[in-house]
Amino acid sequence: MTFKQASIAALMLSASSLAFADIRIIDTQAGSWVKVTENGKPAANARVSVSNPANRGKVYKTNEHGEVFIPLHTHNSSALTYSVLTEEWNEYTRLSLHTDSFD
């Protein structure tokens, strides 16, 4: 096998192990609905956490549809970072704006 063939083979193997996620966040006054799909399929049992101080240390798990509701209580609108860890140990993050809960 030539160097070029070996390089192409290594690239194909690494590309086949890549996972792609879609994290959708729907903001409500009481919190956020988070839906996680990985490679186009719902990410069941994914662990989701959020950077809000009131939720520090709390982890929420998605259901069989890849969805979870995270209660949020904020006094100001703020950008929050959602962190996701799937059953396959893939990690993803998403930044989203959460509006004031006390309007």
Coordinates of N, CA and C in Angstrom, one line a residue:
M1 N 0.9 -1.2 0.0 CA 0.0 0.0 0.0 C 0.9 1.2 0.0
T2 N 0.6 2.1 -0.9 CA 1.4 3.4 -1.0 C 1.0 4.3 0.2
F3 N 1.8 5.3 0.3 CA 1.5 6.4 1.4 C 0.1 7.0 1.1
K4 N -0.1 7.3 -0.2 CA -1.4 8.0 -0.6 C -2.6 7.1 -0.2
Q5 N -2.5 5.8 -0.5 CA -3.6 4.9 -0.2 C -3.8 4.7 1.3
A6 N -2.7 4.7 2.0 CA -2.8 4.6 3.5 C -3.4 5.8 4.1
S7 N -3.1 7.0 3.5 CA -3.6 8.2 4.0 C -5.1 8.3 3.8
I8 N -5.6 7.9 2.6 CA -7.0 7.9 2.2 C -7.7 6.9 3.2
A9 N -7.2 5.7 3.4 CA -7.8 4.7 4.3 C -7.9 5.3 5.7
A10 N -6.9 5.9 6.2 CA -7.0 6.5 7.6 C -8.0 7.6 7.6
L11 N -8.1 8.4 6.6 CA -9.1 9.5 6.6 C -10.5 8.9 6.5
M12 N -10.7 7.9 5.8 CA -12.1 7.3 5.7 C -12.5 6.7 7.0
L13 N -11.5 6.0 7.7 CA -11.8 5.4 9.0 C -12.1 6.5 10.1
S14 N -11.4 7.6 10.1 CA -11.7 8.7 11.0 C -13.0 9.4 10.7
A15 N -13.3 9.5 9.4 CA -14.6 10.2 9.1 C -15.8 9.3 9.4
S16 N -15.6 8.0 9.4 CA -16.7 7.1 9.7 C -17.0 7.1 11.2
S17 N -16.1 7.5 12.0 CA -16.3 7.5 13.5 C -16.9 8.9 13.9
L18 N -17.0 9.9 13.1 CA -17.5 11.2 13.4 C -19.0 11.1 13.7
A19 N -19.5 11.8 14.7 CA -20.9 11.8 15.0 C -21.3 13.3 14.9
F20 N -22.5 13.5 14.4 CA -23.1 14.8 14.3 C -24.3 14.9 15.1
A21 N -24.5 16.0 15.8 CA -25.6 16.2 16.7 C -26.4 17.4 16.3
D22 N -27.7 17.4 16.5 CA -28.5 18.6 16.4 C -29.1 18.8 17.7
I23 N -28.9 19.9 18.3 CA -29.5 20.3 19.6 C -30.5 21.4 19.4
R24 N -31.7 21.2 19.6 CA -32.7 22.2 19.5 C -33.3 22.6 20.8
I25 N -33.4 23.9 21.1 CA -33.8 24.4 22.4 C -35.0 25.3 22.1
I26 N -36.1 25.0 22.9 CA -37.3 25.8 22.8 C -37.5 26.5 24.2
D27 N -37.3 27.8 24.2 CA -37.4 28.6 25.4 C -38.9 28.8 25.9
T28 N -39.2 28.5 27.1 CA -40.5 28.8 27.7 C -40.3 29.7 28.9
Q29 N -41.3 30.2 29.5 CA -41.2 31.0 30.7 C -40.7 30.2 31.9
A30 N -41.0 28.9 31.9 CA -40.6 28.1 33.1 C -39.3 27.3 32.8
G31 N -38.8 27.3 31.6 CA -37.6 26.6 31.4 C -37.4 26.4 29.9
S32 N -36.7 25.3 29.6 CA -36.4 25.0 28.2 C -36.6 23.6 27.8
W33 N -37.2 23.3 26.7 CA -37.3 22.0 26.1 C -36.0 21.8 25.3
V34 N -35.3 20.7 25.5 CA -34.1 20.4 24.7 C -34.4 19.1 24.0
K35 N -34.1 19.1 22.7 CA -34.2 17.9 21.8 C -32.9 17.7 21.2
V36 N -32.4 16.4 21.4 CA -31.1 16.0 20.9 C -31.2 14.9 19.9
T37 N -30.7 15.1 18.7 CA -30.6 14.0 17.8 C -29.1 13.8 17.4
E38 N -28.7 12.6 17.2 CA -27.3 12.3 16.8 C -27.4 11.4 15.6
N39 N -26.7 11.9 14.5 CA -26.7 11.3 13.2 C -28.1 11.0 12.7
G40 N -29.0 12.0 13.0 CA -30.4 12.0 12.5 C -31.4 11.1 13.4
K41 N -30.9 10.5 14.5 CA -31.8 9.7 15.3 C -31.9 10.3 16.7
P42 N -33.0 10.2 17.4 CA -33.1 10.7 18.7 C -32.1 10.1 19.7
A43 N -31.4 11.0 20.5 CA -30.4 10.6 21.4 C -31.0 10.3 22.7
A44 N -31.5 9.1 22.9 CA -32.2 8.7 24.2 C -31.1 8.6 25.3
N45 N -31.5 8.9 26.5 CA -30.6 8.8 27.7 C -29.4 9.7 27.6
A46 N -29.4 10.7 26.8 CA -28.3 11.6 26.8 C -28.4 12.5 28.1
R47 N -27.3 12.8 28.6 CA -27.2 13.6 29.8 C -27.0 15.1 29.4
V48 N -28.0 15.9 29.9 CA -28.0 17.3 29.5 C -27.8 18.2 30.8
S49 N -26.9 19.2 30.7 CA -26.8 20.1 31.8 C -26.7 21.5 31.2
V50 N -27.0 22.5 32.1 CA -27.0 23.9 31.6 C -26.2 24.8 32.6
S51 N -25.6 25.9 32.0 CA -24.7 26.7 32.8 C -25.4 27.7 33.7
N52 N -26.7 27.6 33.9 CA -27.4 28.5 34.8 C -27.0 28.2 36.3
P53 N -26.6 29.2 37.1 CA -26.2 28.9 38.5 C -27.2 28.1 39.3
A54 N -28.5 28.4 39.1 CA -29.5 27.6 39.8 C -29.6 26.1 39.5
N55 N -29.0 25.8 38.3 CA -29.0 24.4 37.9 C -27.6 23.7 38.0
R56 N -26.7 24.4 38.6 CA -25.4 23.9 38.8 C -25.4 22.5 39.4
G57 N -24.7 21.6 38.8 CA -24.6 20.2 39.4 C -25.8 19.3 39.0
K58 N -26.8 19.8 38.4 CA -28.0 19.0 38.0 C -27.8 18.5 36.6
V59 N -28.2 17.2 36.4 CA -28.1 16.6 35.1 C -29.5 16.0 34.8
Y60 N -29.9 16.2 33.6 CA -31.2 15.8 33.1 C -31.0 14.8 32.0
K61 N -31.8 13.7 31.9 CA -31.7 12.7 30.9 C -32.8 12.8 29.9
T62 N -32.5 12.7 28.6 CA -33.5 12.7 27.6 C -34.3 11.4 27.6
N63 N -35.5 11.5 27.1 CA -36.4 10.3 27.0 C -36.1 9.6 25.7
E64 N -36.9 8.6 25.3 CA -36.6 7.8 24.1 C -36.8 8.6 22.9
H65 N -37.4 9.8 22.9 CA -37.5 10.7 21.8 C -36.3 11.7 21.7
G66 N -35.4 11.6 22.7 CA -34.3 12.6 22.7 C -34.7 13.9 23.3
E67 N -35.8 14.0 24.1 CA -36.3 15.2 24.6 C -36.2 15.3 26.2
V68 N -36.0 16.5 26.7 CA -36.0 16.7 28.1 C -36.4 18.1 28.4
F69 N -37.1 18.3 29.5 CA -37.5 19.7 29.9 C -36.6 20.0 31.1
I70 N -36.0 21.2 31.0 CA -35.1 21.7 32.1 C -35.7 22.9 32.7
P71 N -36.1 22.9 33.9 CA -36.7 24.1 34.6 C -35.6 25.1 34.8
L72 N -35.9 26.3 34.5 CA -35.0 27.4 34.6 C -35.7 28.6 35.3
H73 N -35.0 29.2 36.2 CA -35.5 30.4 36.9 C -34.4 31.5 36.8
T74 N -34.7 32.5 36.0 CA -33.7 33.5 35.8 C -34.4 34.9 36.1
H75 N -33.6 35.8 36.6 CA -34.2 37.2 36.8 C -33.9 38.1 35.6
N76 N -33.0 37.7 34.8 CA -32.6 38.5 33.6 C -32.5 37.5 32.4
S77 N -32.7 38.1 31.3 CA -32.4 37.3 30.1 C -30.9 37.0 30.0
S78 N -30.5 35.8 29.6 CA -29.1 35.5 29.5 C -28.8 34.4 28.5
A79 N -27.6 34.4 28.1 CA -27.2 33.3 27.2 C -26.7 32.1 28.1
L80 N -27.2 31.0 27.8 CA -26.9 29.8 28.6 C -26.2 28.8 27.7
T81 N -25.3 28.0 28.2 CA -24.6 27.0 27.5 C -25.2 25.6 27.9
Y82 N -25.7 24.9 27.0 CA -26.3 23.5 27.2 C -25.2 22.5 26.8
S83 N -24.9 21.6 27.7 CA -23.9 20.6 27.5 C -24.6 19.2 27.4
V84 N -24.2 18.4 26.4 CA -24.8 17.1 26.2 C -23.8 16.1 26.1
L85 N -24.0 14.9 26.8 CA -23.1 13.8 26.7 C -24.0 12.6 26.4
T86 N -23.8 12.0 25.2 CA -24.6 10.9 24.7 C -24.2 9.6 25.3
E87 N -25.0 8.5 25.1 CA -24.6 7.2 25.6 C -23.3 6.7 24.9
E88 N -23.0 7.2 23.7 CA -21.8 6.8 23.0 C -20.6 7.7 23.5
W89 N -20.7 8.5 24.5 CA -19.7 9.3 25.1 C -19.3 10.5 24.2
N90 N -20.2 10.9 23.3 CA -19.9 12.0 22.5 C -20.4 13.3 23.2
E91 N -19.6 14.3 23.2 CA -20.0 15.6 23.9 C -20.3 16.7 22.9
Y92 N -21.3 17.4 23.2 CA -21.7 18.6 22.4 C -22.1 19.7 23.3
T93 N -22.0 20.9 22.8 CA -22.5 22.1 23.5 C -23.3 23.0 22.5
R94 N -24.2 23.8 23.1 CA -25.0 24.7 22.4 C -25.3 25.9 23.2
L95 N -25.1 27.1 22.7 CA -25.4 28.4 23.3 C -26.8 28.8 22.9
S96 N -27.6 29.2 23.9 CA -29.0 29.7 23.5 C -29.4 30.8 24.5
L97 N -30.2 31.7 24.0 CA -30.7 32.8 24.8 C -32.0 32.3 25.6
H98 N -32.0 32.5 26.9 CA -33.2 32.2 27.7 C -33.7 33.6 28.2
T99 N -34.9 33.9 27.9 CA -35.5 35.1 28.3 C -35.9 35.2 29.8
D100 N -36.1 36.3 30.3 CA -36.4 36.5 31.7 C -37.6 35.7 32.1
S101 N -37.5 34.9 33.2 CA -38.6 34.0 33.7 C -39.6 34.8 34.5
F102 N -39.3 36.0 34.9 CA -40.2 36.7 35.8 C -40.9 37.9 35.1
D103 N -41.2 37.8 33.8 CA -41.9 38.9 33.1 C -43.3 39.2 33.6

